[in-house]
Short mmCIF file of C-alpha atoms and ligand atoms in Angstrom, two decimals:
data_model
loop_
_atom_site.label_atom_id
_atom_site.label_comp_id
_atom_site.label_asym_id
_atom_site.label_seq_id
_atom_site.Cartn_x
_atom_site.Cartn_y
_atom_site.Cartn_z
CA MET A 907 -145.45 -47.63 -51.41
CA ILE A 908 -145.94 -51.15 -50.57
CA LYS A 909 -145.37 -52.45 -47.52
CA ILE A 910 -143.81 -56.09 -47.40
CA THR A 911 -143.50 -58.26 -44.17
CA ILE A 912 -141.35 -61.38 -44.40
CA LEU A 913 -142.32 -64.06 -41.57
CA THR A 914 -139.04 -66.31 -41.22
CA LEU A 915 -136.54 -68.21 -39.16
CA PHE A 916 -133.49 -66.73 -40.93
CA PRO A 917 -133.68 -62.97 -41.45
CA GLU A 918 -130.10 -63.13 -41.57
CA MET A 919 -130.83 -64.72 -45.33
CA PHE A 920 -132.16 -61.48 -46.86
CA VAL A 921 -129.38 -59.59 -47.67
CA PRO A 922 -129.92 -59.47 -51.62
CA LEU A 923 -133.12 -56.87 -50.71
CA ASN A 924 -130.54 -54.59 -49.46
CA GLU A 925 -128.68 -54.18 -52.54
CA SER A 926 -128.70 -52.45 -55.98
CA ILE A 927 -132.48 -51.42 -57.17
CA LEU A 928 -134.16 -52.96 -54.24
CA LYS A 929 -131.91 -50.65 -52.11
CA ARG A 930 -132.47 -47.71 -53.81
CA ALA A 931 -136.52 -48.62 -53.97
CA GLN A 932 -136.50 -48.66 -50.26
CA GLU A 933 -134.50 -45.61 -49.67
CA ALA A 934 -137.09 -44.05 -52.08
CA GLY A 935 -139.75 -44.99 -49.80
CA LEU A 936 -141.59 -46.71 -52.87
CA VAL A 937 -141.29 -50.06 -50.99
CA GLU A 938 -140.90 -50.88 -47.31
CA ILE A 939 -139.42 -54.52 -46.17
CA ASN A 940 -139.84 -55.62 -42.53
CA LEU A 941 -138.47 -58.78 -41.10
CA VAL A 942 -140.08 -60.55 -38.46
CA ASN A 943 -138.43 -63.38 -36.77
CA PHE A 944 -141.42 -65.67 -35.79
CA ARG A 945 -139.31 -67.91 -33.30
CA ASP A 946 -139.71 -64.61 -31.12
CA TYR A 947 -143.53 -65.65 -30.78
CA ALA A 948 -142.60 -69.42 -29.98
CA VAL A 949 -144.06 -70.13 -26.64
CA SER A 950 -141.95 -72.86 -24.93
CA LYS A 951 -138.93 -72.32 -22.71
CA HIS A 952 -136.62 -73.60 -25.74
CA LYS A 953 -138.42 -71.63 -28.24
CA ASN A 954 -139.44 -74.62 -30.14
CA VAL A 955 -140.65 -73.97 -33.56
CA ASP A 956 -141.19 -77.17 -35.08
CA ASP A 957 -142.35 -80.70 -33.78
CA VAL A 958 -142.81 -84.14 -35.14
CA PRO A 959 -145.93 -85.44 -37.25
CA TYR A 960 -148.43 -86.84 -35.66
CA GLY A 961 -148.97 -90.21 -37.26
CA GLY A 962 -145.22 -90.94 -37.47
CA GLY A 963 -142.94 -90.08 -40.62
CA ALA A 964 -139.71 -88.36 -41.18
CA GLY A 965 -138.71 -84.62 -40.43
CA MET A 966 -140.13 -81.96 -38.15
CA LEU A 967 -143.26 -79.89 -39.28
CA LEU A 968 -143.49 -76.06 -37.97
CA LYS A 969 -145.87 -75.63 -35.35
CA PRO A 970 -149.04 -73.35 -35.75
CA GLU A 971 -148.72 -71.29 -32.59
CA PRO A 972 -145.55 -69.02 -33.21
CA ILE A 973 -146.85 -68.37 -36.90
CA PHE A 974 -150.50 -67.54 -35.79
CA ALA A 975 -149.20 -65.42 -33.10
CA ALA A 976 -146.84 -63.54 -35.59
CA ILE A 977 -149.24 -62.93 -37.75
CA ARG A 978 -151.75 -61.61 -34.93
CA ASP A 979 -149.30 -59.21 -33.89
CA LEU A 980 -149.04 -57.71 -37.07
CA PRO A 981 -150.30 -54.21 -37.33
CA GLN A 982 -152.43 -54.11 -40.17
CA VAL A 983 -151.91 -51.05 -41.70
CA SER A 984 -154.24 -51.27 -44.83
CA HIS A 985 -157.75 -53.41 -45.57
CA ASP A 986 -155.53 -54.74 -48.81
CA ARG A 987 -153.52 -56.93 -47.38
CA LYS A 988 -152.25 -60.25 -49.09
CA LEU A 989 -150.87 -63.11 -47.26
CA ILE A 990 -148.94 -65.43 -49.16
CA LEU A 991 -147.77 -68.71 -47.95
CA MET A 992 -144.39 -70.19 -49.71
CA SER A 993 -144.59 -73.69 -50.33
CA PRO A 994 -144.10 -76.26 -53.39
CA GLN A 995 -147.73 -77.49 -53.23
CA GLY A 996 -148.72 -73.99 -54.06
CA HIS A 997 -149.53 -72.39 -57.65
CA VAL A 998 -146.68 -71.82 -60.06
CA PHE A 999 -145.48 -67.88 -59.45
CA HIS A 1000 -145.38 -66.05 -62.92
CA GLN A 1001 -145.28 -62.26 -64.21
CA LYS A 1002 -149.28 -62.00 -64.03
CA LYS A 1003 -149.19 -63.09 -60.19
CA ALA A 1004 -146.19 -59.96 -59.96
CA GLU A 1005 -148.32 -57.40 -61.52
CA GLU A 1006 -151.29 -58.20 -59.58
CA TRP A 1007 -149.60 -58.21 -56.18
CA SER A 1008 -147.44 -54.77 -56.99
CA ALA A 1009 -151.06 -53.11 -57.02
CA HIS A 1010 -151.58 -54.12 -53.65
CA GLN A 1011 -150.66 -51.97 -50.48
CA GLU A 1012 -149.52 -54.69 -48.43
CA LEU A 1013 -147.80 -58.05 -48.71
CA VAL A 1014 -146.77 -60.77 -46.14
CA PHE A 1015 -144.53 -63.69 -47.34
CA MET A 1016 -144.43 -66.58 -44.47
CA CYS A 1017 -141.66 -69.16 -45.50
CA GLY A 1018 -141.87 -72.32 -43.85
CA HIS A 1019 -138.36 -74.15 -43.51
CA TYR A 1020 -137.53 -77.58 -42.72
CA GLU A 1021 -140.06 -80.59 -44.17
CA GLY A 1022 -143.42 -78.62 -44.35
CA PHE A 1023 -145.93 -77.14 -41.78
CA ASP A 1024 -148.68 -78.03 -39.91
CA GLU A 1025 -152.01 -77.86 -42.09
CA ARG A 1026 -153.47 -75.46 -40.04
CA ILE A 1027 -151.03 -73.03 -41.18
CA ARG A 1028 -152.53 -72.90 -44.55
CA GLU A 1029 -155.82 -71.17 -43.00
CA LEU A 1030 -153.50 -67.83 -42.21
CA ALA A 1031 -153.22 -67.74 -46.20
CA ASP A 1032 -154.80 -65.93 -48.77
CA GLU A 1033 -152.44 -67.80 -51.64
CA GLU A 1034 -150.07 -70.36 -51.40
CA VAL A 1035 -147.44 -70.05 -53.75
CA SER A 1036 -144.46 -72.05 -55.10
CA LEU A 1037 -141.62 -70.64 -56.95
CA GLY A 1038 -140.89 -73.71 -59.32
CA ASP A 1039 -141.65 -77.33 -59.61
CA TYR A 1040 -138.70 -78.25 -57.28
CA VAL A 1041 -138.17 -78.26 -53.22
CA LEU A 1042 -135.83 -75.78 -51.75
CA THR A 1043 -134.71 -75.99 -47.90
CA GLY A 1044 -137.10 -73.38 -47.08
CA GLY A 1045 -139.19 -70.36 -48.49
CA GLU A 1046 -136.73 -67.67 -47.91
CA LEU A 1047 -135.05 -67.54 -51.44
CA ALA A 1048 -138.65 -68.33 -53.26
CA ALA A 1049 -139.83 -64.96 -51.19
CA MET A 1050 -136.71 -63.30 -52.23
CA VAL A 1051 -137.31 -63.76 -55.96
CA MET A 1052 -141.01 -63.18 -55.95
CA ILE A 1053 -140.51 -59.95 -53.89
CA ASP A 1054 -137.62 -58.77 -56.42
CA ALA A 1055 -140.08 -59.46 -59.34
CA VAL A 1056 -142.79 -57.24 -57.52
CA VAL A 1057 -141.11 -54.54 -56.17
CA ARG A 1058 -139.46 -53.74 -60.22
CA LEU A 1059 -142.88 -53.17 -61.42
CA ILE A 1060 -143.74 -50.57 -58.53
CA PRO A 1061 -143.86 -47.33 -60.41
CA GLY A 1062 -140.61 -45.26 -60.32
CA VAL A 1063 -138.57 -48.58 -59.26
CA LEU A 1064 -137.08 -48.66 -62.68
CA GLY A 1065 -136.64 -45.39 -63.56
CA GLU A 1066 -138.30 -43.64 -66.18
CA GLU A 1067 -135.74 -44.58 -68.75
CA VAL A 1068 -136.71 -47.95 -68.27
CA SER A 1069 -140.00 -49.79 -69.01
CA ALA A 1070 -141.02 -52.97 -67.98
CA GLU A 1071 -143.56 -53.21 -69.99
CA GLU A 1072 -141.14 -54.87 -72.73
CA ASP A 1073 -140.34 -57.32 -70.70
CA SER A 1074 -140.06 -61.16 -71.44
CA HIS A 1075 -143.33 -62.43 -70.07
CA SER A 1076 -145.34 -59.05 -69.37
CA ILE A 1077 -147.22 -59.61 -72.82
CA GLY A 1078 -147.12 -63.33 -72.56
CA LEU A 1079 -143.84 -63.27 -75.48
CA LEU A 1080 -140.56 -63.77 -74.86
CA GLU A 1081 -138.55 -60.11 -75.88
CA TYR A 1082 -136.58 -60.01 -79.28
CA PRO A 1083 -132.83 -59.85 -79.52
CA GLN A 1084 -131.20 -56.46 -78.62
CA TYR A 1085 -127.73 -54.95 -79.92
CA THR A 1086 -125.99 -52.43 -78.38
CA ARG A 1087 -122.47 -50.60 -80.19
CA PRO A 1088 -120.21 -51.40 -81.59
CA ALA A 1089 -122.52 -52.24 -84.61
CA ASP A 1090 -119.87 -54.87 -85.89
CA PHE A 1091 -117.91 -56.80 -83.24
CA GLU A 1092 -115.32 -59.18 -84.99
CA GLY A 1093 -117.27 -59.66 -87.85
CA ARG A 1094 -120.47 -60.46 -85.97
CA LYS A 1095 -123.13 -57.66 -87.51
CA VAL A 1096 -126.00 -55.92 -85.60
CA PRO A 1097 -129.43 -56.46 -88.16
CA GLU A 1098 -129.44 -54.07 -90.65
CA ILE A 1099 -132.99 -53.11 -89.92
CA LEU A 1100 -132.08 -51.73 -86.45
CA LEU A 1101 -129.62 -49.41 -87.75
CA SER A 1102 -132.13 -48.22 -90.35
CA GLY A 1103 -133.95 -45.51 -88.18
CA HIS A 1104 -137.51 -47.06 -89.82
CA HIS A 1105 -139.38 -47.33 -86.81
CA ALA A 1106 -142.34 -49.19 -88.26
CA GLN A 1107 -140.15 -51.73 -89.45
CA ILE A 1108 -138.05 -52.09 -86.55
CA MET A 1109 -141.32 -52.46 -84.63
CA ARG A 1110 -142.44 -55.24 -87.15
CA TRP A 1111 -138.86 -57.03 -86.93
CA ARG A 1112 -139.05 -57.14 -83.14
CA ARG A 1113 -142.53 -58.51 -83.35
CA LYS A 1114 -141.62 -61.01 -85.38
CA GLU A 1115 -138.09 -61.78 -83.38
CA SER A 1116 -140.42 -62.19 -80.45
CA LEU A 1117 -142.55 -64.58 -81.83
CA ARG A 1118 -140.10 -66.80 -83.40
CA ARG A 1119 -137.94 -67.01 -80.04
CA THR A 1120 -141.40 -67.65 -78.04
CA PHE A 1121 -142.50 -70.50 -80.42
CA LEU A 1122 -138.88 -72.19 -80.80
CA ARG A 1123 -138.32 -72.03 -77.29
CA ARG A 1124 -141.15 -71.69 -75.07
CA PRO A 1125 -144.29 -73.62 -77.05
CA ASP A 1126 -146.08 -73.96 -73.79
CA LEU A 1127 -146.41 -70.24 -73.69
CA ILE A 1128 -148.24 -70.31 -77.30
CA LYS A 1129 -151.73 -71.59 -76.08
CA ASN A 1130 -151.88 -68.51 -74.20
CA LEU A 1131 -151.36 -66.02 -76.99
CA GLU A 1132 -153.82 -63.67 -79.08
CA PHE A 1133 -152.53 -62.86 -82.37
CA SER A 1134 -153.39 -59.32 -84.05
CA LEU A 1135 -154.04 -58.77 -87.43
CA GLU A 1136 -150.70 -57.55 -87.90
CA ASP A 1137 -149.26 -61.22 -87.05
CA TYR A 1138 -150.77 -63.11 -89.89
CA SER A 1139 -148.20 -62.05 -92.07
CA LEU A 1140 -145.03 -62.30 -89.31
CA LEU A 1141 -146.63 -66.13 -88.80
CA GLU A 1142 -146.72 -66.73 -92.17
CA GLU A 1143 -143.43 -65.88 -92.96
CA LEU A 1144 -142.35 -67.87 -90.06
CA THR A 1145 -144.02 -70.90 -91.10
CA LEU A 1146 -142.00 -70.92 -94.08
CA GLU A 1147 -138.49 -70.29 -92.08
CA HIS A 1148 -139.35 -73.04 -89.15
CA GLU A 1149 -141.17 -76.44 -89.76
CA GLU A 1150 -142.22 -75.85 -86.15
CA PHE A 1151 -144.59 -73.49 -86.69
CA ALA A 1152 -147.06 -75.50 -89.40
CA ARG A 1153 -148.56 -77.40 -86.64
CA TRP A 1154 -149.83 -74.26 -84.67
CA ARG A 1155 -151.15 -72.78 -87.84
CA THR A 1156 -155.26 -73.13 -86.70
CA LYS A 1157 -154.59 -70.40 -84.02
CA TRP A 1158 -153.76 -67.59 -86.66
CA GLN A 1159 -155.69 -68.94 -89.37
CA HIS A 1160 -158.85 -66.77 -88.85
CA LEU A 1161 -156.67 -63.89 -89.14
CA SER A 1162 -156.29 -64.54 -92.59
CA PRO A 1163 -157.28 -61.60 -95.11
CA PRO A 1164 -160.86 -61.95 -96.33
CA PRO A 1165 -160.75 -63.29 -100.03
CA LYS A 1166 -163.40 -60.75 -101.19
CA ARG A 1167 -160.55 -58.08 -100.81
CA GLN A 1168 -158.12 -60.10 -102.82
CA ARG A 1169 -160.54 -60.38 -105.78
CA ARG A 1170 -160.77 -56.51 -105.81
CA SER A 1171 -157.34 -55.98 -105.57
CA SER A 1172 -156.60 -58.49 -108.45
CA ASN A 1173 -159.19 -56.66 -110.58
CA ARG A 1174 -157.97 -53.45 -110.06
CA ASN A 1175 -154.66 -55.13 -111.67
CA LYS A 1176 -156.14 -56.08 -114.67
N1 LIG B 721 -140.49 -74.19 -50.25
C1 LIG B 721 -139.73 -75.24 -50.42
N2 LIG B 721 -139.92 -75.29 -51.77
C2 LIG B 721 -140.26 -74.13 -52.04
C3 LIG B 721 -140.66 -73.90 -53.54
N3 LIG B 721 -140.69 -74.86 -54.71
N4 LIG B 721 -141.60 -72.69 -53.79
C4 LIG B 721 -141.94 -71.80 -52.70
N5 LIG B 721 -141.60 -72.43 -51.29
C5 LIG B 721 -140.93 -73.49 -51.14
#
């Protein structure tokens, strides 16, 4: 069970968390999601949460007092609590981060709004995280996306029949193409190999298609990949099929079968 708390000025925005799989996960007690409107912690008569920047400039900034007060008022249920600040200046969120967070007992998402926040608010955060390299009107949508990515990784949330292990990104590669019935849709046929029932060949085909997709669509992911011995022949095949692969050859060349073994097999053939 993970406890998630969201500090926001717009709790009504979080409707999507009460639908579908996230709704079921809450009902099953696998995750608890609490919303805290930190305007309730504003000290001024008019419940102001933002103010003009010192030194001048456009826009308003979130004041430190309401967020500090809201955090101090949270019941700390675990020593394993992570405070996460939503910000376009943070590290960009990715699948590894979702995996890491899904192992925590308590996550607190702090969502700013308006132009930005007082620098002292950063002191509260264990991590400052961005959804991507673009600026949103606030951290709420970013928090919802991250929460969705985390909650589906909690054991039991996706059900036993579905596994998150073969997802795109979980092994650093994009997922291979998938097909369901019919085997022939208006002349578009499912690849023969998938109908063959030959498990080892299907696994090989899937690995090859994952490599193909990743190299062609997301070359930025290649630098983080580690190839297995079995990948060598797949990558060599793909190099014959696509020019793009050749320039990455140094990444898998060390996996080439040792020449000694080749010599021995050619002797045997004599
Ligand atoms: N707030 C505004 N833009 C954001 C972004 N890209 N990620 C997280 N929080 C944000």
